[in-house]
Coordinates of C-alpha atoms and ligand atoms in Angstrom, one line a residue:
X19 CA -24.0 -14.6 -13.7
X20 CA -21.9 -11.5 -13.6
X21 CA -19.3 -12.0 -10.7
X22 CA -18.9 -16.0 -10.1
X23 CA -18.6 -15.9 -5.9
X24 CA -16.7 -18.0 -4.1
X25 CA -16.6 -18.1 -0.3
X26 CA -13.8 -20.0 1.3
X27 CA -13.6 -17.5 4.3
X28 CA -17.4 -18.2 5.4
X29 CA -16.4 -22.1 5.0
X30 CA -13.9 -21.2 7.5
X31 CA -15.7 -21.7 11.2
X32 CA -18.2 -19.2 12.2
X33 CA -15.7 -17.9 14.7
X34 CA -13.8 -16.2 12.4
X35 CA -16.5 -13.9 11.5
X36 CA -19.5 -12.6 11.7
X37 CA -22.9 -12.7 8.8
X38 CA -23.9 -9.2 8.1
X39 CA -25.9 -7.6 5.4
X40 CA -24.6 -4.3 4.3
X41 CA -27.4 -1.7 5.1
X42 CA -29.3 -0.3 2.2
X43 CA -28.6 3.9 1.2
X44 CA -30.9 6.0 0.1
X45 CA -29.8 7.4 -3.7
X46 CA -26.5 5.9 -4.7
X47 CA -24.9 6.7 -8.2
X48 CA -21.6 5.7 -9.6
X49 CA -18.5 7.9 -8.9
X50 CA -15.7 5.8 -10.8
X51 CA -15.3 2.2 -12.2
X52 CA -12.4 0.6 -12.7
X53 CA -12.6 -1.2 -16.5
X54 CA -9.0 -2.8 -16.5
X55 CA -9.5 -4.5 -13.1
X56 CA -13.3 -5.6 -13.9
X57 CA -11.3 -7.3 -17.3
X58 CA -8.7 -9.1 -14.9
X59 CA -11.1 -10.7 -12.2
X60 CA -13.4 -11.9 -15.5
X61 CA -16.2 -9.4 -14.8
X62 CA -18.1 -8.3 -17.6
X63 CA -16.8 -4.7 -18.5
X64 CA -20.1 -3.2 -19.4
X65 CA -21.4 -5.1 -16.1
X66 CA -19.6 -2.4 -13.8
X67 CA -21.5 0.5 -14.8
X68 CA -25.2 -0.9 -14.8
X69 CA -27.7 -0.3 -12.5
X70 CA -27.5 -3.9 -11.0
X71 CA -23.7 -3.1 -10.2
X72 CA -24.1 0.2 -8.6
X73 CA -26.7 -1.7 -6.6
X74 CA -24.4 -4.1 -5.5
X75 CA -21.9 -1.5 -5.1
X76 CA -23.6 0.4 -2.5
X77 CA -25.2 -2.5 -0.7
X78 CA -28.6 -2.0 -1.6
X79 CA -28.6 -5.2 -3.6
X80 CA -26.9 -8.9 -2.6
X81 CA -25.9 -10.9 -6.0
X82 CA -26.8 -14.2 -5.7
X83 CA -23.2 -16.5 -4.8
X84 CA -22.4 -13.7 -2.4
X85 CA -22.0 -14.4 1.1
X86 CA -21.1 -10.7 2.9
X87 CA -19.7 -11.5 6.4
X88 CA -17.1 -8.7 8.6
X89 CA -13.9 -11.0 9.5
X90 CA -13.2 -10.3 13.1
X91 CA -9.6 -9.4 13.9
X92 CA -7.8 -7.9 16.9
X93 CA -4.2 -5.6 16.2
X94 CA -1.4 -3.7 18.0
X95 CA -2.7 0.1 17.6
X96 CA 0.7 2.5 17.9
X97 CA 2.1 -0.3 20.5
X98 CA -1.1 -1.0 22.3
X99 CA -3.2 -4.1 21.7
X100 CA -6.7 -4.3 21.1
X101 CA -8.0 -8.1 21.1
X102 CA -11.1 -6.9 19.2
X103 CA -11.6 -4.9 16.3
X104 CA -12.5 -6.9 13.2
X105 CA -14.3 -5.4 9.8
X106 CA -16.1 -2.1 11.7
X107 CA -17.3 -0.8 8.3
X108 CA -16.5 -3.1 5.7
X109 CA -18.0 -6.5 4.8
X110 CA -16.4 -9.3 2.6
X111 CA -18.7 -10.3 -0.4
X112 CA -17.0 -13.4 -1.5
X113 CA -14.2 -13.8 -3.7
X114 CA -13.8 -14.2 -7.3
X115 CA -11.3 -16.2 -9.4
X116 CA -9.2 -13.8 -11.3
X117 CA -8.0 -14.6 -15.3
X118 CA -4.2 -15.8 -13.6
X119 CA -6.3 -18.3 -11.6
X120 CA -6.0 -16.3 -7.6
X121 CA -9.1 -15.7 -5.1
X122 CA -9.1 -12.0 -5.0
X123 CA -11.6 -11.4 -2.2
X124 CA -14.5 -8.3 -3.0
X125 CA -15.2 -6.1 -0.4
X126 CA -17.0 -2.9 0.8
X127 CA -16.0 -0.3 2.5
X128 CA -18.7 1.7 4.4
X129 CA -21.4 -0.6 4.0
X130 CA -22.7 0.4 7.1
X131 CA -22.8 -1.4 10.7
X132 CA -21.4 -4.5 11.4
X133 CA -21.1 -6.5 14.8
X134 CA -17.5 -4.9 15.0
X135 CA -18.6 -1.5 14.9
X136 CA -18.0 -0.8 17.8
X137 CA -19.0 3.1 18.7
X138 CA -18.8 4.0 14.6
X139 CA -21.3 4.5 11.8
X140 CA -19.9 2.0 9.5
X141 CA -20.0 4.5 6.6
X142 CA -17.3 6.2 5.3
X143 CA -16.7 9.8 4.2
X144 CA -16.4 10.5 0.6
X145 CA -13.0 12.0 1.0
X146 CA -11.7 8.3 2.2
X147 CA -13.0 6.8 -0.4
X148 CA -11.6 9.0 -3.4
X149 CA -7.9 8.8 -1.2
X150 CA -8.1 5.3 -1.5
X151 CA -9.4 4.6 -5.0
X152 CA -6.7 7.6 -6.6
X153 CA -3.9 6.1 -4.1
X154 CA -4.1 2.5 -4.2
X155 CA -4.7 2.5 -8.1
X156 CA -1.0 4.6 -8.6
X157 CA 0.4 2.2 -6.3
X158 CA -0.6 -0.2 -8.1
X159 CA 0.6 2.0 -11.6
X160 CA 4.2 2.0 -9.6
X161 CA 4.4 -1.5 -9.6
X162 CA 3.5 -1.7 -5.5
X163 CA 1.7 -4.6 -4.3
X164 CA -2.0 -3.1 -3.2
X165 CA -5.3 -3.5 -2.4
X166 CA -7.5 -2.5 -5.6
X167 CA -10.0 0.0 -6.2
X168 CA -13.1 -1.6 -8.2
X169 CA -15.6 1.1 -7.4
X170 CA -16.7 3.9 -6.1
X171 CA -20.1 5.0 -5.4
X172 CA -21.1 7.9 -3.3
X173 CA -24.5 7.0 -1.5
X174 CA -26.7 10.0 -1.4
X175 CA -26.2 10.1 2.4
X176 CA -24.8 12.2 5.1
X177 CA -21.9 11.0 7.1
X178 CA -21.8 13.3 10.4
X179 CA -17.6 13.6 11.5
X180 CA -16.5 16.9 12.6
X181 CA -18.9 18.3 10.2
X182 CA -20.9 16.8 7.9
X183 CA -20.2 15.4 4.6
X184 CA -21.4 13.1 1.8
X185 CA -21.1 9.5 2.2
X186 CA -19.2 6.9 -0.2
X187 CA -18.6 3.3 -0.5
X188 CA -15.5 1.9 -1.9
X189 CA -15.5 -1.6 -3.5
X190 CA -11.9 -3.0 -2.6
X191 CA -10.2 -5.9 -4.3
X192 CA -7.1 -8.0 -2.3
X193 CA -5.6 -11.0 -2.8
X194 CA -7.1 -11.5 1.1
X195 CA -8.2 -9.2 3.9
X196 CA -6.2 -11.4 6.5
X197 CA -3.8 -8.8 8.6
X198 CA -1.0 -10.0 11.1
X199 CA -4.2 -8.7 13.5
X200 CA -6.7 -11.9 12.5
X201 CA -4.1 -14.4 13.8
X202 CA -3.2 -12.1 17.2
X203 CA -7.1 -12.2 17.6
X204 CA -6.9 -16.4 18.1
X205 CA -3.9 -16.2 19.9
X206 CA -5.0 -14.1 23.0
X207 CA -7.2 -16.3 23.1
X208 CA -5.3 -19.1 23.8
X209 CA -7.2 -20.8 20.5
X210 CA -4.3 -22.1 18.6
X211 CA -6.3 -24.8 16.8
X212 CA -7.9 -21.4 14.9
X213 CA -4.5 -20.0 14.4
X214 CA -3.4 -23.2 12.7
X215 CA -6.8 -23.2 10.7
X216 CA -6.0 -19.7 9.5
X217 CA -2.2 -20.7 8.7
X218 CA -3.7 -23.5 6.8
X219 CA -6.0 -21.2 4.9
X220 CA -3.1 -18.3 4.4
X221 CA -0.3 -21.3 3.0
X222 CA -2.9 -23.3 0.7
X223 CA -4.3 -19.5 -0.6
X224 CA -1.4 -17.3 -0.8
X225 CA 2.0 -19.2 0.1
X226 CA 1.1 -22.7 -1.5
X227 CA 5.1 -23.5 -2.1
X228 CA 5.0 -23.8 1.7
X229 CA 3.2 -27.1 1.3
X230 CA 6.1 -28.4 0.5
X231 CA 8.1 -27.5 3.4
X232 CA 9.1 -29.9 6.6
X233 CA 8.9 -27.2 8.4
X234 CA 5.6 -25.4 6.9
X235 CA 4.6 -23.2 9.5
X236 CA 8.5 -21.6 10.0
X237 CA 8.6 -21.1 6.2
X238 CA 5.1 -19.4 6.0
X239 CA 6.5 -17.1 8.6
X240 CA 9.1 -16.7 6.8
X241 CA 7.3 -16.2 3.6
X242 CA 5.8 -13.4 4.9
X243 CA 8.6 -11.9 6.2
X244 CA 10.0 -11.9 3.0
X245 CA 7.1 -10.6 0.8
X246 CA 6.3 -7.8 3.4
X247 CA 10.3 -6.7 3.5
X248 CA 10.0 -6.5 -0.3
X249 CA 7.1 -4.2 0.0
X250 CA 8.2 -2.1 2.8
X251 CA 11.7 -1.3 0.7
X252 CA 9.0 -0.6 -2.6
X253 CA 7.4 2.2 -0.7
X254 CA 10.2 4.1 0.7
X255 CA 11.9 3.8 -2.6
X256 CA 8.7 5.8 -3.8
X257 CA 8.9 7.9 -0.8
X258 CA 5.2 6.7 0.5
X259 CA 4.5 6.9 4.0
X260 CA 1.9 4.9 4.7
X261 CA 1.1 6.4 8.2
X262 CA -0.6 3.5 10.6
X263 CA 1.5 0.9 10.2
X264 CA -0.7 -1.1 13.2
X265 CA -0.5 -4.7 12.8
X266 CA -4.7 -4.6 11.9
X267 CA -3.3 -2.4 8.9
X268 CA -0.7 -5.5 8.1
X269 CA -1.7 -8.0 5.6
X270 CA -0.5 -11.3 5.3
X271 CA -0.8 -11.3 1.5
X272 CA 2.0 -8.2 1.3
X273 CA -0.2 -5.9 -0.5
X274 CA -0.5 -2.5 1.2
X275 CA -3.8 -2.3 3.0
X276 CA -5.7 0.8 4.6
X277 CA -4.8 3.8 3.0
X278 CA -5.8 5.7 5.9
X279 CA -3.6 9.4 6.2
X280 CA -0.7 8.2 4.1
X281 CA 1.0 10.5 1.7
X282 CA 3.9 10.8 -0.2
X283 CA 6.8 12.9 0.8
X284 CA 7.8 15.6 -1.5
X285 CA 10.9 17.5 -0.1
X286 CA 13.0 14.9 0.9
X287 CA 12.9 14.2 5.3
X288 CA 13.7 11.0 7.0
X289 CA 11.6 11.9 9.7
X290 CA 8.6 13.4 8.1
X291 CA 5.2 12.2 9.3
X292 CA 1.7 13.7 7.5
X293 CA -0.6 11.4 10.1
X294 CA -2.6 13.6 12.4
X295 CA -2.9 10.6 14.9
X296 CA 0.8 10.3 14.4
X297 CA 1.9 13.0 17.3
X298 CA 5.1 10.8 18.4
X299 CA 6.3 9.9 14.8
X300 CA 5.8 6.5 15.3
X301 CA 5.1 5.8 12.0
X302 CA 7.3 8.3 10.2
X303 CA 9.0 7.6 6.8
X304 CA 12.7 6.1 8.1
X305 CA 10.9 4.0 10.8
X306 CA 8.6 2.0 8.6
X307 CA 11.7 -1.1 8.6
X308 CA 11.9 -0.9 12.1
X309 CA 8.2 -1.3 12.9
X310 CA 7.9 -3.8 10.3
X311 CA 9.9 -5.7 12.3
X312 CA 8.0 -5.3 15.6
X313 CA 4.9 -6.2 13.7
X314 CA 6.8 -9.1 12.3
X315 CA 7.4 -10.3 15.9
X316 CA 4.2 -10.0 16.8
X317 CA 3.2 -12.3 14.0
X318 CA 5.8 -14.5 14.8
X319 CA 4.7 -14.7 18.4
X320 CA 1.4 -16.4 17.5
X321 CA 2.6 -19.0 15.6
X322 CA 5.3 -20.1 18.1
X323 CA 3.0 -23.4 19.2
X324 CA 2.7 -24.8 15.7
X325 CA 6.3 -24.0 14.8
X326 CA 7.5 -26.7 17.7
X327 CA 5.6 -27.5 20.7
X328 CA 8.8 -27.4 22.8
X329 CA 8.8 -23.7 23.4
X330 CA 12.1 -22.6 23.5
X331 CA 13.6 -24.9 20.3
X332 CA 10.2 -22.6 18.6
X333 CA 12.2 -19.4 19.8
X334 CA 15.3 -20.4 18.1
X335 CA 13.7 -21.5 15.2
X336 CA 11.8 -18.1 15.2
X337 CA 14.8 -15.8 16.0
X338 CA 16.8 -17.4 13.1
X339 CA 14.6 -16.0 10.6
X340 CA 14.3 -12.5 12.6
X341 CA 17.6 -12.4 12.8
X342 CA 18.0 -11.8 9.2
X343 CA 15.6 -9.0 8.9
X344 CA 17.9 -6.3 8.6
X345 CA 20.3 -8.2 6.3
X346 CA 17.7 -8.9 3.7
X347 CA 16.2 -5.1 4.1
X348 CA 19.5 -3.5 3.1
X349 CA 20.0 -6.3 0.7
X350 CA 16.4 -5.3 -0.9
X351 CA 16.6 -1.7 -0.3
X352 CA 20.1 -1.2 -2.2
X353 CA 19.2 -3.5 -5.2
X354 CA 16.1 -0.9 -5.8
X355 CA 17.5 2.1 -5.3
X356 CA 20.8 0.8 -7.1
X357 CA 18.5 0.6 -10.4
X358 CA 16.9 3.8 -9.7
X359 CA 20.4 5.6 -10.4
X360 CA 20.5 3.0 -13.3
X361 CA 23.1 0.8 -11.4
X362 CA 22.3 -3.5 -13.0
X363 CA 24.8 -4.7 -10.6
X364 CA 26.3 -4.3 -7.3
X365 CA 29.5 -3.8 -7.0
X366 CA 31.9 -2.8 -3.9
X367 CA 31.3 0.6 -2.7
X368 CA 28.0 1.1 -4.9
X369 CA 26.3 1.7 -1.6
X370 CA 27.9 4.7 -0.9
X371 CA 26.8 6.7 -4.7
X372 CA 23.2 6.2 -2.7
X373 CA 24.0 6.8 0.8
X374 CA 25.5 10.2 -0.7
X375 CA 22.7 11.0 -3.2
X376 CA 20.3 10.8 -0.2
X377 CA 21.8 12.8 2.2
X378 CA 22.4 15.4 -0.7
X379 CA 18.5 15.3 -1.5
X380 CA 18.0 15.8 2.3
X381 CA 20.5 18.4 2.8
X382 CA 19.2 20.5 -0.2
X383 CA 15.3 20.1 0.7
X384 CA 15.0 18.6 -2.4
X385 CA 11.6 17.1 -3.8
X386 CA 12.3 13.5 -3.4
X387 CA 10.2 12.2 -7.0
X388 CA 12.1 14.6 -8.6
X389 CA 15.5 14.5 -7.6
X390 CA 15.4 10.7 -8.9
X391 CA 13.4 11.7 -12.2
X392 CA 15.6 14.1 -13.6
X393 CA 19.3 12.4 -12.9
X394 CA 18.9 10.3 -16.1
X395 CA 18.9 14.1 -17.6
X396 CA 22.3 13.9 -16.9
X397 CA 23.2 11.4 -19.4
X398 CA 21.9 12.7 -22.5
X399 CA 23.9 14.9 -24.9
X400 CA 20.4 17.3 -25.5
X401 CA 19.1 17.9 -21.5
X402 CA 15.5 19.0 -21.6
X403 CA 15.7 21.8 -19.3
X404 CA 14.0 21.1 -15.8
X405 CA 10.5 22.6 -15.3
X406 CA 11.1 23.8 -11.5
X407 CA 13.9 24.2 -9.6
X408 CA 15.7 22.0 -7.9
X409 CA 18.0 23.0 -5.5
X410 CA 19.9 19.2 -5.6
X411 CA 21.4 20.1 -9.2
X412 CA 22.8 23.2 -8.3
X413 CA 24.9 21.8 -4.9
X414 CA 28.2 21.9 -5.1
X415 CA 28.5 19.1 -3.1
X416 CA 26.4 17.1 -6.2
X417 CA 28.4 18.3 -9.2
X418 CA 31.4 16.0 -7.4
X419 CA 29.1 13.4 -7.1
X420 CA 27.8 13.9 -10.8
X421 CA 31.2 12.7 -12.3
X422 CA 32.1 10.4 -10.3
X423 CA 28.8 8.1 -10.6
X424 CA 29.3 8.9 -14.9
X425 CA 32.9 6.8 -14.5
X426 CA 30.8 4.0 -12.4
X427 CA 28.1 3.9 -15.0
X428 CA 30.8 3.7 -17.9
X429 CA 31.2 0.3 -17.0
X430 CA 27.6 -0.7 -17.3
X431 CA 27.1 -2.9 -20.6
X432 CA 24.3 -0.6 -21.9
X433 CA 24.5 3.1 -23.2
X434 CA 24.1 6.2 -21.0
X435 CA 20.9 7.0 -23.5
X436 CA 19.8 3.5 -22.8
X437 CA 20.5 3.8 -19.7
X438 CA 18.7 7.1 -19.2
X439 CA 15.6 5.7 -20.6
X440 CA 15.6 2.6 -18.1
X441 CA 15.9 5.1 -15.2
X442 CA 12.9 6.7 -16.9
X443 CA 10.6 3.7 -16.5
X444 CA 11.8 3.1 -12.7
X445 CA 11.4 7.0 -11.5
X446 CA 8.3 8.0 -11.5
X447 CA 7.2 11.7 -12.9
X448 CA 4.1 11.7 -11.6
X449 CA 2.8 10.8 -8.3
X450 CA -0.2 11.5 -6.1
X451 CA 1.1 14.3 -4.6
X452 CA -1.1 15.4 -1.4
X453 CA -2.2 18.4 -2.5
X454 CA -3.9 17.2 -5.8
X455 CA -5.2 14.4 -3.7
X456 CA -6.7 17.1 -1.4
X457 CA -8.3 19.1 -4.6
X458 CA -10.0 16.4 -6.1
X459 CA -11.4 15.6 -2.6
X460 CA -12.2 18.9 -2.4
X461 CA -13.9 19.2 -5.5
X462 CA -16.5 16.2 -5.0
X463 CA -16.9 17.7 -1.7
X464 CA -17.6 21.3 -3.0
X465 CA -18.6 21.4 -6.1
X466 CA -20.3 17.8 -6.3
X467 CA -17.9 16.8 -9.0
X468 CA -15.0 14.1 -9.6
X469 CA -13.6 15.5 -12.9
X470 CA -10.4 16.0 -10.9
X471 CA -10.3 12.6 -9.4
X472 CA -11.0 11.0 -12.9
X473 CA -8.1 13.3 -14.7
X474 CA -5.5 12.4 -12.0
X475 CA -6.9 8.8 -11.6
X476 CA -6.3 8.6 -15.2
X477 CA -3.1 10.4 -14.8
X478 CA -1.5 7.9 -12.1
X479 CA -1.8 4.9 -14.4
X480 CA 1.0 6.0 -16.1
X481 CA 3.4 7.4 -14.1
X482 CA 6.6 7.1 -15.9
X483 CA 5.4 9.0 -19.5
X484 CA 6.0 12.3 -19.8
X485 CA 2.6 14.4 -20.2
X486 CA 2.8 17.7 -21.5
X487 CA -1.1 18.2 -20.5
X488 CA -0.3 17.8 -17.1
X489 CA 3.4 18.6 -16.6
X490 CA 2.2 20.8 -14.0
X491 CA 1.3 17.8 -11.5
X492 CA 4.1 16.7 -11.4
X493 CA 5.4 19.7 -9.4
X494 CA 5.8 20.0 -5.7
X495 CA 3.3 21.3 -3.8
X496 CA 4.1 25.5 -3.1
X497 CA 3.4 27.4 0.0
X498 CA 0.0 27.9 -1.0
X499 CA -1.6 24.7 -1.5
X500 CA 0.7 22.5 1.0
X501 CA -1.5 19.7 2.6
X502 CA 0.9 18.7 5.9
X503 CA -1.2 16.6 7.9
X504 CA -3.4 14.0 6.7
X505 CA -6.1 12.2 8.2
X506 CA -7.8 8.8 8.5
X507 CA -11.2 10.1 8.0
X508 CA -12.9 6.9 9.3
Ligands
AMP612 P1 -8.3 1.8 10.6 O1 -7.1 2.1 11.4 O2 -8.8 3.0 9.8 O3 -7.9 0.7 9.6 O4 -9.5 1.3 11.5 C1 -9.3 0.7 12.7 C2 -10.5 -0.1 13.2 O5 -11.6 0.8 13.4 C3 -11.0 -1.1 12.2 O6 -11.4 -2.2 13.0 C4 -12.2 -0.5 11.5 O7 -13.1 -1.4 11.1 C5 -12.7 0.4 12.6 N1 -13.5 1.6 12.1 C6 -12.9 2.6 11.4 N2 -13.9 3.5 11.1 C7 -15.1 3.0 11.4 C8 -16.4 3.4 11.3 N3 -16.8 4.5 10.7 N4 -17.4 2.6 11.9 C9 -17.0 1.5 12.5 N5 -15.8 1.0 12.6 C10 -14.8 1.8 12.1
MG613 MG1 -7.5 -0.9 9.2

């Protein structure tokens, strides 16, 4: 048997979902397989390319062990709540066991129709699909927790949107599909027997110290708190807006989830937003903590009842933890970005070398990737000379601040070549930058090919080496090929 499923969300009660086959297309072929990940959930390499695979891929063929169903959720879109939405185009397979031992669900994305379509298709795009598979994957290359790509497959359909286009289907991997949205979905509806049965699942799947606990349910909350925190600080210390933050897009495991019109920022703007659906910048780069928040409360909210049935003592018990939201942001915001300008410690004051160093990369409309990559520079006796400008390194303002963190980092243990060379393996070179995203979209769209998509895809995994092949994408975007809004694509 080539994928060994396991279905622990269909044993949950049939209210949690709903059993739908995915619907057959009519000429699917492979678009990109992903051999590293096939090796890590024990799925035979040479397995992912066969025709049985791209069957199972596009939907056309069920493995045996597989039990597809569309989880049914509910979610605050851009402040609003919706007490249904659920799995419109994707369907769960089952999970598999990975090599460390974790149920890593496998699911489709544009499978077609499920019960929680709504007014949709189901299918997807084939511009989605590549956004995802290239963006995730470099997440995942930049040491992010994410959702993994397995697959894609285009499906020798049309998918009618503005205009029409061909379809894809992307086979996504997560440690679980379960968003802050699945437990608001039980709790407007007054079911809190469900939204302890899905606490139960969460804490014995993903958060089994928990178990443990006196307090389980208060310690799961604040679990996630921590592990989505940790995440949030990752991505803005990347510069990755992720765009639709809603609490549907929210997952309980901490992996990002949805790469819907996120994008990462090039010249360096707290308030930049690339989302089309964004208009109000709810979602922009410097508010992701803040919304995190709000989306943590909303989580928080539905689990009130089994944190203490006295309502009020469940508040305080609630608040405690929120209350040290922005404390341990800061605290996990500073420690990363305190390494990125090759810092090992904190001491006093070290807070301000960034606070500065950001408002100079602001100020100067400098590319954020960059401006990080090409600091440790500074440190070596022989500077390679940097391949486009960058308006940081000649402020004024900077060559103060150039010295200044030297006689800090003198009192590092290591060596400023050693240090250098740590720096190198924090700050990425190369990242998907919107406007090769776009080409390679472009391309499969166009010109029917992915030799873009495979090059950057290949690219991404190792985003700290230097590649003299490629230097060039690893450039800013210039006025020509800018891409400045994005789009979900759904
Ligand atoms: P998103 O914000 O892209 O994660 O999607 C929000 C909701 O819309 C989810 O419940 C999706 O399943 C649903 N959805 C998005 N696109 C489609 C589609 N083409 N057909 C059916 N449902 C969709
Ligand atoms: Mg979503």
């Amino acid at each position: 048997m080539t994928i060994k499923f396991k279905n622990s969300y269909a044993d949950l009660p049939p209210k949690f979902y709903s059993k739908t086959n995915p619907s057959p297309v009519s000429n699917p072929s492979l678009i990109l397989a992903n051999s590293s990940l096939a090796q890590e959930l024990g799925i035979p390499e040479n397995w992912i390319r066969s025709q049985q695979a791209i069957d199972t891929f596009s939907g056309n063929k069920i493995l045996s062990g597989s039990n597809p169903i569309a989880m049914v959720y509910a979610g605050h879109q851009f402040g609003h709540f919706v007490p249904q939405l659920g799995d419109g185009r994707a369907l769960l397979l089952g999970e598999c066991i990975d090599k460390l031992g974790n149920h890593r669900d496998i699911q489709l994305k544009g499978s077609g129709k499920t019960n929680y379509s709504r007014s949709g298709d189901g299918r997807s795009p084939i511009g989605p699909v590549i956004r995802e598979y290239l963006v995730s994957e470099a997440m995942h290359a930049l040491n992010i927790p994410t959702t993994r790509a397995l697959a894609a497959v285009s499906t020798g359909d049309t998918v009618y949107r503005d205009t029409s286009f061909p379809g894809g289907i992307l086979t996504r991997v997560a440690k679980s599909h379960v968003r802050i949205g699945t437990f608001e979905y039980f709790a407007s509806l007054n079911d809190f027997e469900s939204v302890q049965t899905l606490s139960d699942y969460c804490i014995n799947r993903l958060y089994p110290d928990c178990l443990n606990s006196t307090d389980k349910y208060l310690t799961f909350l604040k679990s996630v708190v921590e592990k989505q925190i940790n995440l949030i600080a990752k991505w803005m210390s990347v510069g990755f807006i992720h765009g639709v933050m809603n609490t549907d897009n929210i997952s309980i495991s901490g992996e990002t989830i949805d790469f819907g019109p996120c994008a990462f920022m090039e010249a360096f703007n707290p308030n930049q937003v690339f989302s089309a659906i964004d208009a109000n910048g709810r979602y922009r780069y410097s508010k992701q903590p803040e919304i995190l928040l709000w989306n943590l409360m909303r989580l928080a909210e539905t689990l009130l009842p089994l944190i203490d049935k006295n309502q009020e003592k469940a508040i305080e018990k609630v608040t405690v933890i929120l209350k040290d939201f922005w404390p341990l942001f800061e605290t996990n915001w500073l420690a990363i970005l305190l390494k990125k300008i090759g810092f090992s410690t904190m001491k006093d004051n070290d807070d301000l070398f960034i606070n500065e160093l950001l408002a100079l990369i602001e100020s100067t409309h400098s590319d954020f990737t960059l401006s990080f990559r090409y600091l440790s520079n500074l440190l070596l006796d022989n500077p390679t000379s940097l391949p486009v400008p960058l308006p940081l390194f000649e402020s004024e303002a900077f060559k103060k601040w150039v010295p200044r963190w030297k006689k800090r980092l003198e009192s590092e243990p290591a060596s400023f070549t050693d240090i250098a060379s740590h720096m190198n393996k924090i700050n990425p070179l190369f990242i998907p930058r919107n406007h090769l995203v776009e080409a390679a979209i472009q391309e499969a769209i166009q010109e029917n090919k992915v030799d873009l998509m495979k090059t950057l895809n290949a690219l991404w995994k190792q985003p700290f080496l230097p590649n003299e092949t490629y230097e060039h994408y690893s450039y800013p975007a210039t006025n020509e090929n800018e891409v400045t809004t994005t789009f979900c694509g759904t």
